[in-house]
Amino acid sequence: MKLTGIRSIEDLAKDGGLANKRVFIRVDFNVPLDKKTGAITDDARIRESIPTIKVAVDAGAKVILASHLGRPKPGKHEGCSLEPAGARLAELTGYEVHLTDDCVGDGPKKVIHDLRTGQVCLLENLRFHEEEEKDEENFARQLAELCDIYVDDAFGAAHRAHASVHALPRMIRDRGAGLLMLKELRSLARLLDRPEKPYVAVLGGAKVSDKIAVVESLLNVVDTLCIGGAMANTFLAAQGKKVAASKIEDDKLPLARTILQKARDRGASVLLPVDVIVAKSLDAESGRAVSVDAIPDGTMALDIGPKTIELFGNAIERAKTVFWNGPMGLFESKPFSNGTFEIARIMARAEGFTVVGGGDSAAAVRAAGEEIAKGMDHISTGGGAALELIEGRKLPGVEALRSAVAEEAS
């Protein structure tokens, strides 16, 4: 993956390029909120956005931040306001963050008009307008009226052809990527452009169907593919193992066999669990380790066992490149968190280049502990976007930035 033609916010800031300009920064403040209190439970995405925001503030820009949050239904906005994100950004930076009552219209125009250089405003949730997800050009034009310069720092939304990441940047001549966006693209490029070998990928999560394309892509480049989580149950069942009450995708059994055969044909090693932690229900207070050849009737596999941790760990420790996406079990429940947390610890200690592919994997690493998270070379802020890049797909938000140079050369 090449970054040719993509300017950075630092490029745009040269020679006073941002001074007194209205700089629209598309951030990803789609942070998890506590359902009862509305408090932010993980502010990592906000923290990651700060270096880019600081460049604009220090350069004397009038900073306009925009993001989506959640999936609000048309006309129903409860629990989806960006107010908590604005408050948290203010706490972390000391900036006064002005939250507008909407993302388009007279309200935001007035707030932005009154901004002084180095001040920050946050537009209300972009998805309060259904035109955002429809990539509607008239909506993008309304956003374009608010700014002089466009910067995309929302890697987690870059795989969506939505108005604020796709239609809008193509309307703004001076556009570029934020520091987080570039960090994401450069880190993930190391997994795509001649990755150092041995290359080990660790995949988990619930469904084989969610990972078909990424598995196909990885089999072309990895030396070893470790499969855990509930999706491993389908592969075990495809090998004829009796997985009792464990969750499987019956309709994906033929696909699992095909994937295993493709791995053999391409010379890649696929490691599946040799033991698992089982219990009778998801809310069980404890579990026990059993061989995958002896899963008791009425029980389900909810985590990988100690022998599997060692098996996967040995591969990770020998690797020069490691990519991980998807937990190894029901890590949110303490009795079934050990497999996921141990894989995280092993990766954090590994000498190779380690990348965690966002989503639940990133949440699991942070749940494992701050020092473990610091031990990773890169934790992506965008699970879906990271997977699409690994699959070899182009991201609409990235391509919209790249086209700036093509337009200038024409």
GROMACS .gro file of C-alpha atoms in nm:
model
  410
    1MET     CA    1   0.000   0.000   0.000
    2LYS     CA    2   0.149   0.331  -0.112
    3LEU     CA    3   0.090   0.667   0.055
    4THR     CA    4   0.184   0.858  -0.260
    5GLY     CA    5  -0.009   1.182  -0.300
    6ILE     CA    6  -0.134   1.203   0.058
    7ARG     CA    7  -0.028   1.522   0.235
    8SER     CA    8  -0.007   1.540   0.612
    9ILE     CA    9  -0.143   1.811   0.839
   10GLU     CA   10   0.219   1.908   0.897
   11ASP     CA   11   0.261   1.962   0.523
   12LEU     CA   12  -0.049   2.182   0.521
   13ALA     CA   13   0.080   2.379   0.822
   14LYS     CA   14   0.411   2.477   0.655
   15ASP     CA   15   0.475   2.848   0.596
   16GLY     CA   16   0.173   2.947   0.802
   17GLY     CA   17  -0.066   2.745   0.586
   18LEU     CA   18  -0.316   2.690   0.868
   19ALA     CA   19  -0.295   3.032   1.032
   20ASN     CA   20  -0.637   3.193   1.072
   21LYS     CA   21  -0.788   2.922   0.848
   22ARG     CA   22  -1.100   2.723   0.931
   23VAL     CA   23  -0.958   2.371   0.956
   24PHE     CA   24  -1.212   2.087   0.953
   25ILE     CA   25  -1.068   1.777   1.123
   26ARG     CA   26  -1.271   1.459   1.084
   27VAL     CA   27  -1.194   1.274   1.408
   28ASP     CA   28  -1.324   0.942   1.536
   29PHE     CA   29  -1.493   1.012   1.869
   30ASN     CA   30  -1.716   0.706   1.835
   31VAL     CA   31  -1.628   0.603   2.190
   32PRO     CA   32  -1.811   0.350   2.408
   33LEU     CA   33  -2.048   0.497   2.666
   34ASP     CA   34  -2.184   0.343   2.984
   35LYS     CA   35  -2.553   0.269   2.915
   36LYS     CA   36  -2.662   0.381   3.260
   37THR     CA   37  -2.448   0.688   3.326
   38GLY     CA   38  -2.353   0.798   2.974
   39ALA     CA   39  -1.988   0.820   3.085
   40ILE     CA   40  -1.709   0.732   2.843
   41THR     CA   41  -1.566   0.389   2.926
   42ASP     CA   42  -1.266   0.401   2.689
   43ASP     CA   43  -1.123   0.736   2.572
   44ALA     CA   44  -0.839   0.592   2.361
   45ARG     CA   45  -0.973   0.735   2.035
   46ILE     CA   46  -0.998   1.082   2.186
   47ARG     CA   47  -0.644   1.061   2.323
   48GLU     CA   48  -0.511   0.944   1.987
   49SER     CA   49  -0.664   1.248   1.813
   50ILE     CA   50  -0.490   1.505   2.033
   51PRO     CA   51  -0.154   1.529   1.847
   52THR     CA   52  -0.331   1.627   1.524
   53ILE     CA   53  -0.560   1.875   1.701
   54LYS     CA   54  -0.255   2.028   1.872
   55VAL     CA   55  -0.079   2.085   1.539
   56ALA     CA   56  -0.381   2.283   1.416
   57VAL     CA   57  -0.421   2.479   1.741
   58ASP     CA   58  -0.051   2.564   1.760
   59ALA     CA   59  -0.056   2.671   1.395
   60GLY     CA   60  -0.323   2.933   1.472
   61ALA     CA   61  -0.613   2.758   1.301
   62LYS     CA   62  -0.980   2.788   1.387
   63VAL     CA   63  -1.031   2.420   1.460
   64ILE     CA   64  -1.357   2.246   1.368
   65LEU     CA   65  -1.388   1.887   1.486
   66ALA     CA   66  -1.649   1.650   1.345
   67SER     CA   67  -1.739   1.290   1.427
   68HIS     CA   68  -2.017   1.037   1.442
   69LEU     CA   69  -2.120   0.851   1.756
   70GLY     CA   70  -2.324   0.533   1.762
   71ARG     CA   71  -2.610   0.455   1.526
   72PRO     CA   72  -2.888   0.701   1.609
   73LYS     CA   73  -3.224   0.635   1.446
   74PRO     CA   74  -3.374   0.919   1.239
   75GLY     CA   75  -3.535   1.165   1.476
   76LYS     CA   76  -3.406   0.986   1.788
   77HIS     CA   77  -3.083   1.122   1.932
   78GLU     CA   78  -3.093   1.011   2.296
   79GLY     CA   79  -2.758   0.890   2.425
   80CYS     CA   80  -2.573   0.984   2.106
   81SER     CA   81  -2.467   1.343   2.168
   82LEU     CA   82  -2.097   1.419   2.138
   83GLU     CA   83  -2.113   1.632   2.453
   84PRO     CA   84  -1.929   1.371   2.667
   85ALA     CA   85  -1.653   1.349   2.405
   86GLY     CA   86  -1.615   1.726   2.395
   87ALA     CA   87  -1.598   1.742   2.773
   88ARG     CA   88  -1.335   1.468   2.785
   89LEU     CA   89  -1.125   1.638   2.517
   90ALA     CA   90  -1.137   1.959   2.721
   91GLU     CA   91  -1.023   1.769   3.033
   92LEU     CA   92  -0.734   1.605   2.850
   93THR     CA   93  -0.607   1.915   2.670
   94GLY     CA   94  -0.716   2.219   2.869
   95TYR     CA   95  -0.874   2.360   2.552
   96GLU     CA   96  -1.213   2.524   2.570
   97VAL     CA   97  -1.425   2.308   2.339
   98HIS     CA   98  -1.739   2.472   2.201
   99LEU     CA   99  -2.008   2.214   2.116
  100THR     CA  100  -2.250   2.325   1.846
  101ASP     CA  101  -2.620   2.238   1.848
  102ASP     CA  102  -2.593   2.070   1.506
  103CYS     CA  103  -2.330   1.991   1.245
  104VAL     CA  104  -2.482   2.206   0.968
  105GLY     CA  105  -2.694   2.520   0.953
  106ASP     CA  106  -2.690   2.864   1.112
  107GLY     CA  107  -2.588   2.745   1.461
  108PRO     CA  108  -2.251   2.596   1.362
  109LYS     CA  109  -2.185   2.884   1.119
  110LYS     CA  110  -2.221   3.138   1.401
  111VAL     CA  111  -1.999   2.942   1.642
  112ILE     CA  112  -1.728   2.904   1.378
  113HIS     CA  113  -1.754   3.271   1.277
  114ASP     CA  114  -1.694   3.371   1.639
  115LEU     CA  115  -1.395   3.137   1.687
  116ARG     CA  116  -1.060   3.303   1.742
  117THR     CA  117  -0.736   3.156   1.616
  118GLY     CA  118  -0.630   2.854   1.822
  119GLN     CA  119  -0.983   2.787   1.946
  120VAL     CA  120  -1.174   2.460   1.905
  121CYS     CA  121  -1.534   2.371   1.833
  122LEU     CA  122  -1.693   2.027   1.806
  123LEU     CA  123  -1.986   1.979   1.570
  124GLU     CA  124  -2.276   1.772   1.699
  125ASN     CA  125  -2.306   1.409   1.582
  126LEU     CA  126  -2.284   1.384   1.201
  127ARG     CA  127  -2.518   1.084   1.202
  128PHE     CA  128  -2.804   1.293   1.336
  129HIS     CA  129  -2.843   1.353   0.961
  130GLU     CA  130  -2.909   1.038   0.760
  131GLU     CA  131  -2.743   1.207   0.460
  132GLU     CA  132  -2.406   1.144   0.627
  133GLU     CA  133  -2.422   0.767   0.578
  134LYS     CA  134  -2.569   0.811   0.230
  135ASP     CA  135  -2.262   1.011   0.119
  136GLU     CA  136  -2.507   1.280   0.009
  137GLU     CA  137  -2.335   1.562  -0.182
  138ASN     CA  138  -2.569   1.842  -0.075
  139PHE     CA  139  -2.501   1.755   0.289
  140ALA     CA  140  -2.126   1.749   0.215
  141ARG     CA  141  -2.157   2.095   0.057
  142GLN     CA  142  -2.314   2.227   0.375
  143LEU     CA  143  -2.014   2.094   0.568
  144ALA     CA  144  -1.778   2.241   0.308
  145GLU     CA  145  -1.924   2.586   0.371
  146LEU     CA  146  -1.783   2.566   0.725
  147CYS     CA  147  -1.418   2.524   0.634
  148ASP     CA  148  -1.116   2.621   0.425
  149ILE     CA  149  -0.899   2.315   0.485
  150TYR     CA  150  -0.989   1.948   0.541
  151VAL     CA  151  -0.795   1.694   0.748
  152ASP     CA  152  -0.901   1.333   0.797
  153ASP     CA  153  -0.778   1.174   1.118
  154ALA     CA  154  -1.064   0.924   1.155
  155PHE     CA  155  -0.906   0.596   1.047
  156GLY     CA  156  -1.191   0.406   1.213
  157ALA     CA  157  -1.434   0.558   0.960
  158ALA     CA  158  -1.205   0.555   0.654
  159HIS     CA  159  -1.362   0.237   0.514
  160ARG     CA  160  -1.705   0.401   0.497
  161ALA     CA  161  -1.806   0.603   0.190
  162HIS     CA  162  -1.985   0.857   0.407
  163ALA     CA  163  -2.024   1.227   0.333
  164SER     CA  164  -1.770   1.358   0.586
  165VAL     CA  165  -1.494   1.117   0.478
  166HIS     CA  166  -1.565   1.072   0.106
  167ALA     CA  167  -1.778   1.343  -0.060
  168LEU     CA  168  -1.653   1.633   0.154
  169PRO     CA  169  -1.274   1.604   0.107
  170ARG     CA  170  -1.314   1.595  -0.270
  171MET     CA  171  -1.478   1.938  -0.245
  172ILE     CA  172  -1.186   2.093  -0.055
  173ARG     CA  173  -0.869   2.162  -0.251
  174ASP     CA  174  -0.638   2.182   0.051
  175ARG     CA  175  -0.680   1.848   0.222
  176GLY     CA  176  -0.464   1.594   0.395
  177ALA     CA  177  -0.425   1.326   0.660
  178GLY     CA  178  -0.391   1.368   1.032
  179LEU     CA  179  -0.107   1.218   1.234
  180LEU     CA  180  -0.317   0.925   1.359
  181MET     CA  181  -0.435   0.840   1.007
  182LEU     CA  182  -0.076   0.835   0.882
  183LYS     CA  183   0.039   0.630   1.181
  184GLU     CA  184  -0.233   0.373   1.110
  185LEU     CA  185  -0.157   0.352   0.739
  186ARG     CA  186   0.219   0.323   0.788
  187SER     CA  187   0.189   0.057   1.057
  188LEU     CA  188  -0.059  -0.154   0.861
  189ALA     CA  189   0.148  -0.114   0.544
  190ARG     CA  190   0.419  -0.317   0.717
  191LEU     CA  191   0.178  -0.610   0.718
  192LEU     CA  192   0.110  -0.574   0.346
  193ASP     CA  193   0.435  -0.468   0.180
  194ARG     CA  194   0.684  -0.752   0.214
  195PRO     CA  195   0.630  -0.822   0.587
  196GLU     CA  196   0.927  -0.963   0.775
  197LYS     CA  197   0.914  -1.340   0.814
  198PRO     CA  198   0.812  -1.549   0.994
  199TYR     CA  199   0.471  -1.379   0.985
  200VAL     CA  200   0.209  -1.503   1.231
  201ALA     CA  201  -0.157  -1.399   1.232
  202VAL     CA  202  -0.383  -1.467   1.529
  203LEU     CA  203  -0.755  -1.459   1.456
  204GLY     CA  204  -1.042  -1.495   1.700
  205GLY     CA  205  -1.391  -1.369   1.753
  206ALA     CA  206  -1.729  -1.527   1.709
  207LYS     CA  207  -1.783  -1.603   1.342
  208VAL     CA  208  -1.589  -1.751   1.052
  209SER     CA  209  -1.821  -1.558   0.822
  210ASP     CA  210  -1.688  -1.226   0.958
  211LYS     CA  211  -1.330  -1.318   0.867
  212ILE     CA  212  -1.358  -1.503   0.534
  213ALA     CA  213  -1.195  -1.233   0.322
  214VAL     CA  214  -0.918  -1.157   0.570
  215VAL     CA  215  -0.836  -1.529   0.611
  216GLU     CA  216  -0.815  -1.566   0.231
  217SER     CA  217  -0.580  -1.270   0.211
  218LEU     CA  218  -0.363  -1.373   0.505
  219LEU     CA  219  -0.312  -1.724   0.369
  220ASN     CA  220  -0.118  -1.567   0.081
  221VAL     CA  221   0.139  -1.406   0.311
  222VAL     CA  222   0.151  -1.563   0.658
  223ASP     CA  223   0.362  -1.856   0.766
  224THR     CA  224   0.130  -1.948   1.053
  225LEU     CA  225  -0.235  -1.876   1.121
  226CYS     CA  226  -0.355  -1.928   1.480
  227ILE     CA  227  -0.734  -1.953   1.515
  228GLY     CA  228  -0.906  -1.917   1.852
  229GLY     CA  229  -1.230  -1.782   1.988
  230ALA     CA  230  -1.571  -1.918   1.898
  231MET     CA  231  -1.476  -1.928   1.530
  232ALA     CA  232  -1.228  -2.204   1.614
  233ASN     CA  233  -1.521  -2.429   1.710
  234THR     CA  234  -1.637  -2.435   1.348
  235PHE     CA  235  -1.291  -2.541   1.230
  236LEU     CA  236  -1.272  -2.810   1.498
  237ALA     CA  237  -1.614  -2.940   1.397
  238ALA     CA  238  -1.502  -2.938   1.034
  239GLN     CA  239  -1.222  -3.175   1.138
  240GLY     CA  240  -1.476  -3.410   1.292
  241LYS     CA  241  -1.431  -3.303   1.654
  242LYS     CA  242  -1.738  -3.322   1.878
  243VAL     CA  243  -1.774  -2.971   2.023
  244ALA     CA  244  -2.086  -3.044   2.233
  245ALA     CA  245  -2.287  -2.725   2.302
  246SER     CA  246  -2.017  -2.493   2.167
  247LYS     CA  247  -2.128  -2.226   1.923
  248ILE     CA  248  -2.058  -2.320   1.561
  249GLU     CA  249  -2.169  -2.207   1.217
  250ASP     CA  250  -2.309  -2.523   1.062
  251ASP     CA  251  -2.339  -2.366   0.717
  252LYS     CA  252  -1.969  -2.271   0.722
  253LEU     CA  253  -1.830  -2.621   0.784
  254PRO     CA  254  -1.754  -2.680   0.413
  255LEU     CA  255  -1.586  -2.338   0.398
  256ALA     CA  256  -1.370  -2.422   0.699
  257ARG     CA  257  -1.255  -2.742   0.528
  258THR     CA  258  -1.177  -2.546   0.212
  259ILE     CA  259  -0.972  -2.292   0.409
  260LEU     CA  260  -0.772  -2.567   0.578
  261GLN     CA  261  -0.702  -2.727   0.239
  262LYS     CA  262  -0.597  -2.393   0.089
  263ALA     CA  263  -0.356  -2.344   0.377
  264ARG     CA  264  -0.198  -2.681   0.307
  265ASP     CA  265  -0.176  -2.601  -0.065
  266ARG     CA  266  -0.007  -2.267   0.005
  267GLY     CA  267   0.235  -2.403   0.265
  268ALA     CA  268   0.084  -2.209   0.556
  269SER     CA  269   0.045  -2.374   0.894
  270VAL     CA  270  -0.294  -2.345   1.068
  271LEU     CA  271  -0.289  -2.390   1.445
  272LEU     CA  272  -0.621  -2.473   1.612
  273PRO     CA  273  -0.688  -2.517   1.984
  274VAL     CA  274  -0.574  -2.846   2.135
  275ASP     CA  275  -0.752  -2.773   2.463
  276VAL     CA  276  -1.029  -2.535   2.569
  277ILE     CA  277  -1.193  -2.398   2.882
  278VAL     CA  278  -1.549  -2.527   2.903
  279ALA     CA  279  -1.856  -2.447   3.111
  280LYS     CA  280  -2.230  -2.512   3.090
  281SER     CA  281  -2.331  -2.150   3.034
  282LEU     CA  282  -2.196  -1.808   2.939
  283ASP     CA  283  -2.255  -1.678   3.291
  284ALA     CA  284  -2.077  -1.966   3.465
  285GLU     CA  285  -1.856  -1.862   3.756
  286SER     CA  286  -1.577  -2.102   3.660
  287GLY     CA  287  -1.459  -2.332   3.385
  288ARG     CA  288  -1.221  -2.622   3.338
  289ALA     CA  289  -0.964  -2.717   3.078
  290VAL     CA  290  -1.032  -3.021   2.860
  291SER     CA  291  -0.885  -3.163   2.542
  292VAL     CA  292  -1.069  -3.074   2.222
  293ASP     CA  293  -1.106  -3.452   2.178
  294ALA     CA  294  -1.301  -3.481   2.504
  295ILE     CA  295  -1.542  -3.189   2.536
  296PRO     CA  296  -1.818  -3.309   2.773
  297ASP     CA  297  -2.179  -3.314   2.654
  298GLY     CA  298  -2.376  -3.009   2.759
  299THR     CA  299  -2.069  -2.784   2.785
  300MET     CA  300  -1.935  -2.515   2.555
  301ALA     CA  301  -1.585  -2.394   2.477
  302LEU     CA  302  -1.548  -2.036   2.607
  303ASP     CA  303  -1.171  -1.985   2.602
  304ILE     CA  304  -0.852  -2.148   2.480
  305GLY     CA  305  -0.673  -2.372   2.729
  306PRO     CA  306  -0.316  -2.360   2.869
  307LYS     CA  307  -0.168  -2.600   2.610
  308THR     CA  308  -0.315  -2.390   2.329
  309ILE     CA  309  -0.175  -2.072   2.484
  310GLU     CA  310   0.167  -2.237   2.481
  311LEU     CA  311   0.120  -2.357   2.121
  312PHE     CA  312   0.016  -2.014   1.993
  313GLY     CA  313   0.272  -1.841   2.215
  314ASN     CA  314   0.563  -2.039   2.072
  315ALA     CA  315   0.466  -1.930   1.721
  316ILE     CA  316   0.432  -1.565   1.829
  317GLU     CA  317   0.766  -1.563   2.009
  318ARG     CA  318   0.946  -1.688   1.697
  319ALA     CA  319   0.774  -1.442   1.465
  320LYS     CA  320   0.916  -1.120   1.323
  321THR     CA  321   0.568  -0.992   1.234
  322VAL     CA  322   0.246  -1.058   1.430
  323PHE     CA  323  -0.108  -0.944   1.350
  324TRP     CA  324  -0.392  -1.012   1.592
  325ASN     CA  325  -0.763  -0.959   1.543
  326GLY     CA  326  -1.035  -1.109   1.761
  327PRO     CA  327  -1.033  -1.232   2.123
  328MET     CA  328  -0.955  -1.591   2.213
  329GLY     CA  329  -1.267  -1.633   2.421
  330LEU     CA  330  -1.531  -1.461   2.629
  331PHE     CA  331  -1.273  -1.221   2.773
  332GLU     CA  332  -1.535  -0.991   2.926
  333SER     CA  333  -1.606  -1.267   3.180
  334LYS     CA  334  -1.320  -1.329   3.424
  335PRO     CA  335  -1.332  -1.712   3.416
  336PHE     CA  336  -1.279  -1.701   3.038
  337SER     CA  337  -1.038  -1.409   3.000
  338ASN     CA  338  -0.708  -1.587   3.059
  339GLY     CA  339  -0.650  -1.704   2.701
  340THR     CA  340  -0.699  -1.359   2.552
  341PHE     CA  341  -0.494  -1.185   2.820
  342GLU     CA  342  -0.209  -1.436   2.799
  343ILE     CA  343  -0.184  -1.399   2.421
  344ALA     CA  344  -0.172  -1.022   2.478
  345ARG     CA  345   0.110  -1.063   2.733
  346ILE     CA  346   0.308  -1.286   2.499
  347MET     CA  347   0.268  -1.039   2.213
  348ALA     CA  348   0.372  -0.749   2.435
  349ARG     CA  349   0.697  -0.931   2.520
  350ALA     CA  350   0.764  -1.052   2.164
  351GLU     CA  351   1.059  -0.910   1.974
  352GLY     CA  352   0.877  -0.899   1.641
  353PHE     CA  353   0.663  -0.614   1.504
  354THR     CA  354   0.321  -0.651   1.669
  355VAL     CA  355  -0.008  -0.505   1.548
  356VAL     CA  356  -0.348  -0.536   1.715
  357GLY     CA  357  -0.632  -0.490   1.468
  358GLY     CA  358  -0.872  -0.270   1.661
  359GLY     CA  359  -1.225  -0.349   1.775
  360ASP     CA  360  -1.265  -0.611   2.047
  361SER     CA  361  -0.895  -0.699   2.019
  362ALA     CA  362  -0.792  -0.347   2.114
  363ALA     CA  363  -1.044  -0.342   2.399
  364ALA     CA  364  -0.909  -0.675   2.522
  365VAL     CA  365  -0.547  -0.554   2.518
  366ARG     CA  366  -0.635  -0.245   2.717
  367ALA     CA  367  -0.836  -0.460   2.960
  368ALA     CA  368  -0.525  -0.676   3.006
  369GLY     CA  369  -0.335  -0.377   3.144
  370GLU     CA  370  -0.169  -0.050   3.050
  371GLU     CA  371   0.183  -0.196   3.042
  372ILE     CA  372   0.070  -0.472   2.806
  373ALA     CA  373  -0.091  -0.218   2.574
  374LYS     CA  374   0.232  -0.014   2.576
  375GLY     CA  375   0.424  -0.327   2.474
  376MET     CA  376   0.244  -0.347   2.139
  377ASP     CA  377   0.400  -0.170   1.843
  378HIS     CA  378   0.060  -0.060   1.715
  379ILE     CA  379  -0.299  -0.088   1.837
  380SER     CA  380  -0.535   0.016   1.561
  381THR     CA  381  -0.828   0.246   1.638
  382GLY     CA  382  -1.031   0.097   1.353
  383GLY     CA  383  -1.119  -0.272   1.351
  384GLY     CA  384  -1.325  -0.271   1.031
  385ALA     CA  385  -1.089  -0.040   0.846
  386ALA     CA  386  -0.785  -0.241   0.950
  387LEU     CA  387  -0.941  -0.566   0.830
  388GLU     CA  388  -1.039  -0.416   0.495
  389LEU     CA  389  -0.681  -0.299   0.441
  390ILE     CA  390  -0.551  -0.646   0.528
  391GLU     CA  391  -0.800  -0.787   0.277
  392GLY     CA  392  -0.634  -0.568   0.014
  393ARG     CA  393  -0.929  -0.333  -0.032
  394LYS     CA  394  -0.901   0.042  -0.091
  395LEU     CA  395  -1.051   0.267   0.175
  396PRO     CA  396  -1.281   0.541   0.039
  397GLY     CA  397  -1.161   0.794   0.296
  398VAL     CA  398  -0.797   0.737   0.207
  399GLU     CA  399  -0.855   0.747  -0.167
  400ALA     CA  400  -1.041   1.079  -0.132
  401LEU     CA  401  -0.725   1.228   0.018
  402ARG     CA  402  -0.497   1.078  -0.243
  403SER     CA  403  -0.688   1.236  -0.530
  404ALA     CA  404  -0.579   1.586  -0.427
  405VAL     CA  405  -0.245   1.550  -0.603
  406ALA     CA  406  -0.404   1.409  -0.917
  407GLU     CA  407  -0.631   1.713  -0.938
  408GLU     CA  408  -0.340   1.954  -0.889
  409ALA     CA  409  -0.135   1.780  -1.159
  410SER     CA  410  -0.417   1.799  -1.413
   0.00000   0.00000   0.00000
